[in-house]
Amino acid sequence: MMWKPRDRAAALKPLVFLACLAPFAWLLWRLLNNDLGADPVAELEHRSGDWALRFLLITLAMTPLRRITGWVQWIRFRRMLGLFVFFYASLHLAVYLSLDLQGLWTQIFAEIIKRPYITVGFSAWLLLLPLTITSTKGMMRRLGRNWGRLHKLIYLIGVLAVLHFYWLVKKDVREPLIYAGVLAVLFALRLPWKRWLVAARPAAPPRT
Amino acid sequence: MLIKRPDDIATAEITDESIYLGRRRLLRTLGLAGSALLVGCSQNPGDVDAKVGTQADTDASLTLALARKTDYANGEAQTSFKDATHYNNYYEFGTDKSDPAQNSSKFQPKPWSVEIAGHAEVTGNFTLEDILKGQSIEERVYRMRCVEGWSMVIPWAGFSLADLLTRFKPTAQAKYVAFTTVNRPAQMPGLSYAALDWPYREGLRIDEAMNPLALLATGMYGRELPNQNGAPLRLVLPWKYGFKGIKSIVKIEFVERQPRTSWNDAAANEYGFYSNVNPEVDHPRWSQKTERRIGAGGGLFAPRIETKPFNGYAEQVASLYAGMDLRQNF
């Protein structure tokens, strides 16, 4: 029997959930096998940060995917993906605080205030908090139209996260620029191109 | 402001010409001219080029029979050979710390020659064998502090930079020494990306270069330098951030003015000419107060350690910078 698209999305959800956990499982496996390289703390920090940023971009890709493919069910993965952004970002922050700075609280506060890249990174994580808390159906209902407004914060978080990456590399900015590029494309896809094209059509090009 | 006058030191190192010529004559008489290639060679580079050590000399000079071993790291545990050779920066092979080990197998460190240029009585091209002739190779265990905030303890094998430099008889105008890394795009894939303005360049004030701690390394862990660590000849300056230790050196030039250096060119506000390890002067983007010792006991939970002024070598080098504002001259 043929599944309805809705059912298909529901059936895929557990698989997507497991796929989202795979990077975490891989890190854990490498950790247990002593396979994180010479500087395991930096490795955990960098890889968890990578995945937080990747999941952020994947989450932001759901809306454009729905429009482009016409399959509306993409949107049903968005909340779960967004929660994984919070999961990996929190892992990233936890590794930084507990393993890298090891709870040297005076240094932690100094770093958050003094280092622009840490300031923006930490801000991005803080801004994820309200989005995570209001991700439930009940909260959606309660917040009504404001829910959508609040969740527009994800665009700002995306910019802060890319900036965080860009400012922390020493010289080779190629990788952060790739993330910046993908983010820019995801933003551009949200612009009302259709409306603009329609609006532009009647205006004949100026003759010289 | 420079308290110490580098030119004074250089002048003091210059052998009186009569002694120099007398020694030359003596050596020739004794038939030992071959073993004194560097000391006795002419100022004409072409002339020098023709002089190459015998095969036997070559082999003997490249085996790492260590004259002596000295621990300059207070007995701190040495970093494993694996970590020191598989986690390092050598942007000519790629900007990831695993890239140098992965991408350096095509690099050919033999044969090798180094150009000596600038304000010195003896200049020209010298084969590595020439350079190593008469040098006893010793092991020195040094702490290595990377500007990124991690550190290692590495047993280097090499000889004092001052020993080599004095053989070229720098003149009073030689106030700085400039070093250049080899530039071989075919063997160094990282060069295809302009992370820095290639070739890599570094420099020292001459009195820094003459400090006994400054080491020209040809090996580590009792063996020849692996390609990824700067084969066949690199600088090790344990009181400075790691990037000052220029690798695969092909040119040493005695100059009058402070030379341009790669990282300083790339970001002058982040990487000073001196780049002495200093916990009081943060990198603009991160703290330099503490460091993570690679491979330290305790693994993930190994405590960070406090970074020491001049990486713990203040006793040997602090006088070089007496009277200087180290915040200004970072």
PDB file of N, CA and C in Angstrom, chain B residues 282-319:
ATOM      1  N   ASP B 282      48.549  39.200  26.039  1.00  0.00           N
ATOM      2  CA  ASP B 282      47.652  38.301  25.341  1.00  0.00           C
ATOM      3  C   ASP B 282      47.752  38.481  23.838  1.00  0.00           C
ATOM      4  N   HIS B 283      47.484  37.403  23.132  1.00  0.00           N
ATOM      5  CA  HIS B 283      47.185  37.527  21.713  1.00  0.00           C
ATOM      6  C   HIS B 283      45.871  38.310  21.682  1.00  0.00           C
ATOM      7  N   PRO B 284      45.675  39.223  20.724  1.00  0.00           N
ATOM      8  CA  PRO B 284      44.448  40.016  20.777  1.00  0.00           C
ATOM      9  C   PRO B 284      43.178  39.161  20.839  1.00  0.00           C
ATOM     10  N   ARG B 285      43.261  37.939  20.329  1.00  0.00           N
ATOM     11  CA  ARG B 285      42.039  37.128  20.302  1.00  0.00           C
ATOM     12  C   ARG B 285      41.990  36.030  21.356  1.00  0.00           C
ATOM     13  N   TRP B 286      43.098  35.790  22.023  1.00  0.00           N
ATOM     14  CA  TRP B 286      43.028  34.788  23.097  1.00  0.00           C
ATOM     15  C   TRP B 286      44.092  35.061  24.151  1.00  0.00           C
ATOM     16  N   SER B 287      43.880  34.461  25.320  1.00  0.00           N
ATOM     17  CA  SER B 287      44.792  34.671  26.442  1.00  0.00           C
ATOM     18  C   SER B 287      46.063  33.845  26.246  1.00  0.00           C
ATOM     19  N   GLN B 288      47.174  34.350  26.744  1.00  0.00           N
ATOM     20  CA  GLN B 288      48.415  33.564  26.715  1.00  0.00           C
ATOM     21  C   GLN B 288      48.838  33.183  28.127  1.00  0.00           C
ATOM     22  N   LYS B 289      47.924  33.329  29.086  1.00  0.00           N
ATOM     23  CA  LYS B 289      48.279  33.078  30.488  1.00  0.00           C
ATOM     24  C   LYS B 289      48.564  31.611  30.775  1.00  0.00           C
ATOM     25  N   THR B 290      47.804  30.746  30.125  1.00  0.00           N
ATOM     26  CA  THR B 290      47.983  29.318  30.394  1.00  0.00           C
ATOM     27  C   THR B 290      48.136  28.576  29.074  1.00  0.00           C
ATOM     28  N   GLU B 291      48.530  27.316  29.201  1.00  0.00           N
ATOM     29  CA  GLU B 291      48.723  26.508  27.995  1.00  0.00           C
ATOM     30  C   GLU B 291      48.291  25.073  28.262  1.00  0.00           C
ATOM     31  N   ARG B 292      48.022  24.358  27.192  1.00  0.00           N
ATOM     32  CA  ARG B 292      47.688  22.953  27.344  1.00  0.00           C
ATOM     33  C   ARG B 292      48.877  22.128  26.867  1.00  0.00           C
ATOM     34  N   ARG B 293      49.442  21.323  27.756  1.00  0.00           N
ATOM     35  CA  ARG B 293      50.590  20.492  27.410  1.00  0.00           C
ATOM     36  C   ARG B 293      50.086  19.257  26.663  1.00  0.00           C
ATOM     37  N   ILE B 294      50.539  19.138  25.429  1.00  0.00           N
ATOM     38  CA  ILE B 294      50.097  18.012  24.603  1.00  0.00           C
ATOM     39  C   ILE B 294      50.565  16.690  25.221  1.00  0.00           C
ATOM     40  N   GLY B 295      49.636  15.749  25.321  1.00  0.00           N
ATOM     41  CA  GLY B 295      49.975  14.422  25.816  1.00  0.00           C
ATOM     42  C   GLY B 295      50.206  14.353  27.318  1.00  0.00           C
ATOM     43  N   ALA B 296      49.791  15.386  28.028  1.00  0.00           N
ATOM     44  CA  ALA B 296      50.020  15.395  29.474  1.00  0.00           C
ATOM     45  C   ALA B 296      49.203  14.303  30.151  1.00  0.00           C
ATOM     46  N   GLY B 297      49.735  13.798  31.273  1.00  0.00           N
ATOM     47  CA  GLY B 297      49.024  12.780  32.027  1.00  0.00           C
ATOM     48  C   GLY B 297      47.671  13.310  32.470  1.00  0.00           C
ATOM     49  N   GLY B 298      46.670  12.430  32.473  1.00  0.00           N
ATOM     50  CA  GLY B 298      45.342  12.884  32.849  1.00  0.00           C
ATOM     51  C   GLY B 298      44.445  13.053  31.633  1.00  0.00           C
ATOM     52  N   GLY B 299      45.052  12.971  30.454  1.00  0.00           N
ATOM     53  CA  GLY B 299      44.267  13.024  29.215  1.00  0.00           C
ATOM     54  C   GLY B 299      43.396  14.246  29.145  1.00  0.00           C
ATOM     55  N   LEU B 300      42.093  13.994  28.945  1.00  0.00           N
ATOM     56  CA  LEU B 300      41.134  15.085  28.785  1.00  0.00           C
ATOM     57  C   LEU B 300      41.118  16.014  29.988  1.00  0.00           C
ATOM     58  N   PHE B 301      41.426  15.453  31.143  1.00  0.00           N
ATOM     59  CA  PHE B 301      41.297  16.256  32.356  1.00  0.00           C
ATOM     60  C   PHE B 301      42.635  16.782  32.864  1.00  0.00           C
ATOM     61  N   ALA B 302      43.674  16.626  32.050  1.00  0.00           N
ATOM     62  CA  ALA B 302      44.975  17.162  32.439  1.00  0.00           C
ATOM     63  C   ALA B 302      44.831  18.662  32.659  1.00  0.00           C
ATOM     64  N   PRO B 303      45.324  19.143  33.799  1.00  0.00           N
ATOM     65  CA  PRO B 303      45.155  20.581  34.066  1.00  0.00           C
ATOM     66  C   PRO B 303      45.974  21.436  33.102  1.00  0.00           C
ATOM     67  N   ARG B 304      45.440  22.594  32.784  1.00  0.00           N
ATOM     68  CA  ARG B 304      46.214  23.578  32.015  1.00  0.00           C
ATOM     69  C   ARG B 304      47.385  24.008  32.881  1.00  0.00           C
ATOM     70  N   ILE B 305      48.481  24.378  32.266  1.00  0.00           N
ATOM     71  CA  ILE B 305      49.598  24.844  33.076  1.00  0.00           C
ATOM     72  C   ILE B 305      49.836  26.324  32.810  1.00  0.00           C
ATOM     73  N   GLU B 306      50.428  26.968  33.796  1.00  0.00           N
ATOM     74  CA  GLU B 306      50.674  28.404  33.658  1.00  0.00           C
ATOM     75  C   GLU B 306      51.847  28.632  32.719  1.00  0.00           C
ATOM     76  N   THR B 307      51.665  29.557  31.813  1.00  0.00           N
ATOM     77  CA  THR B 307      52.748  29.905  30.896  1.00  0.00           C
ATOM     78  C   THR B 307      53.729  30.807  31.623  1.00  0.00           C
ATOM     79  N   LYS B 308      55.025  30.520  31.448  1.00  0.00           N
ATOM     80  CA  LYS B 308      56.046  31.303  32.149  1.00  0.00           C
ATOM     81  C   LYS B 308      56.639  32.358  31.208  1.00  0.00           C
ATOM     82  N   PRO B 309      57.103  33.475  31.780  1.00  0.00           N
ATOM     83  CA  PRO B 309      57.763  34.480  30.939  1.00  0.00           C
ATOM     84  C   PRO B 309      58.949  33.838  30.213  1.00  0.00           C
ATOM     85  N   PHE B 310      59.097  34.154  28.963  1.00  0.00           N
ATOM     86  CA  PHE B 310      60.145  33.573  28.122  1.00  0.00           C
ATOM     87  C   PHE B 310      60.103  32.046  28.160  1.00  0.00           C
ATOM     88  N   ASN B 311      58.902  31.508  28.380  1.00  0.00           N
ATOM     89  CA  ASN B 311      58.704  30.060  28.386  1.00  0.00           C
ATOM     90  C   ASN B 311      59.592  29.360  29.417  1.00  0.00           C
ATOM     91  N   GLY B 312      59.925  30.085  30.473  1.00  0.00           N
ATOM     92  CA  GLY B 312      60.757  29.488  31.521  1.00  0.00           C
ATOM     93  C   GLY B 312      62.243  29.672  31.292  1.00  0.00           C
ATOM     94  N   TYR B 313      62.634  30.431  30.267  1.00  0.00           N
ATOM     95  CA  TYR B 313      64.050  30.626  29.973  1.00  0.00           C
ATOM     96  C   TYR B 313      64.511  32.051  30.271  1.00  0.00           C
ATOM     97  N   ALA B 314      63.791  32.719  31.179  1.00  0.00           N
ATOM     98  CA  ALA B 314      64.103  34.120  31.490  1.00  0.00           C
ATOM     99  C   ALA B 314      65.556  34.279  31.936  1.00  0.00           C
ATOM    100  N   GLU B 315      66.019  33.346  32.737  1.00  0.00           N
ATOM    101  CA  GLU B 315      67.374  33.432  33.263  1.00  0.00           C
ATOM    102  C   GLU B 315      68.405  33.561  32.129  1.00  0.00           C
ATOM    103  N   GLN B 316      68.166  32.831  31.048  1.00  0.00           N
ATOM    104  CA  GLN B 316      69.123  32.843  29.944  1.00  0.00           C
ATOM    105  C   GLN B 316      68.931  34.009  28.973  1.00  0.00           C
ATOM    106  N   VAL B 317      67.697  34.496  28.837  1.00  0.00           N
ATOM    107  CA  VAL B 317      67.458  35.451  27.747  1.00  0.00           C
ATOM    108  C   VAL B 317      66.897  36.806  28.167  1.00  0.00           C
ATOM    109  N   ALA B 318      66.401  36.924  29.397  1.00  0.00           N
ATOM    110  CA  ALA B 318      65.720  38.167  29.773  1.00  0.00           C
ATOM    111  C   ALA B 318      66.622  39.381  29.586  1.00  0.00           C
ATOM    112  N   SER B 319      67.935  39.200  29.814  1.00  0.00           N
ATOM    113  CA  SER B 319      68.849  40.338  29.707  1.00  0.00           C
ATOM    114  C   SER B 319      68.896  40.916  28.295  1.00  0.00           C
TER     115      SER B 319
END
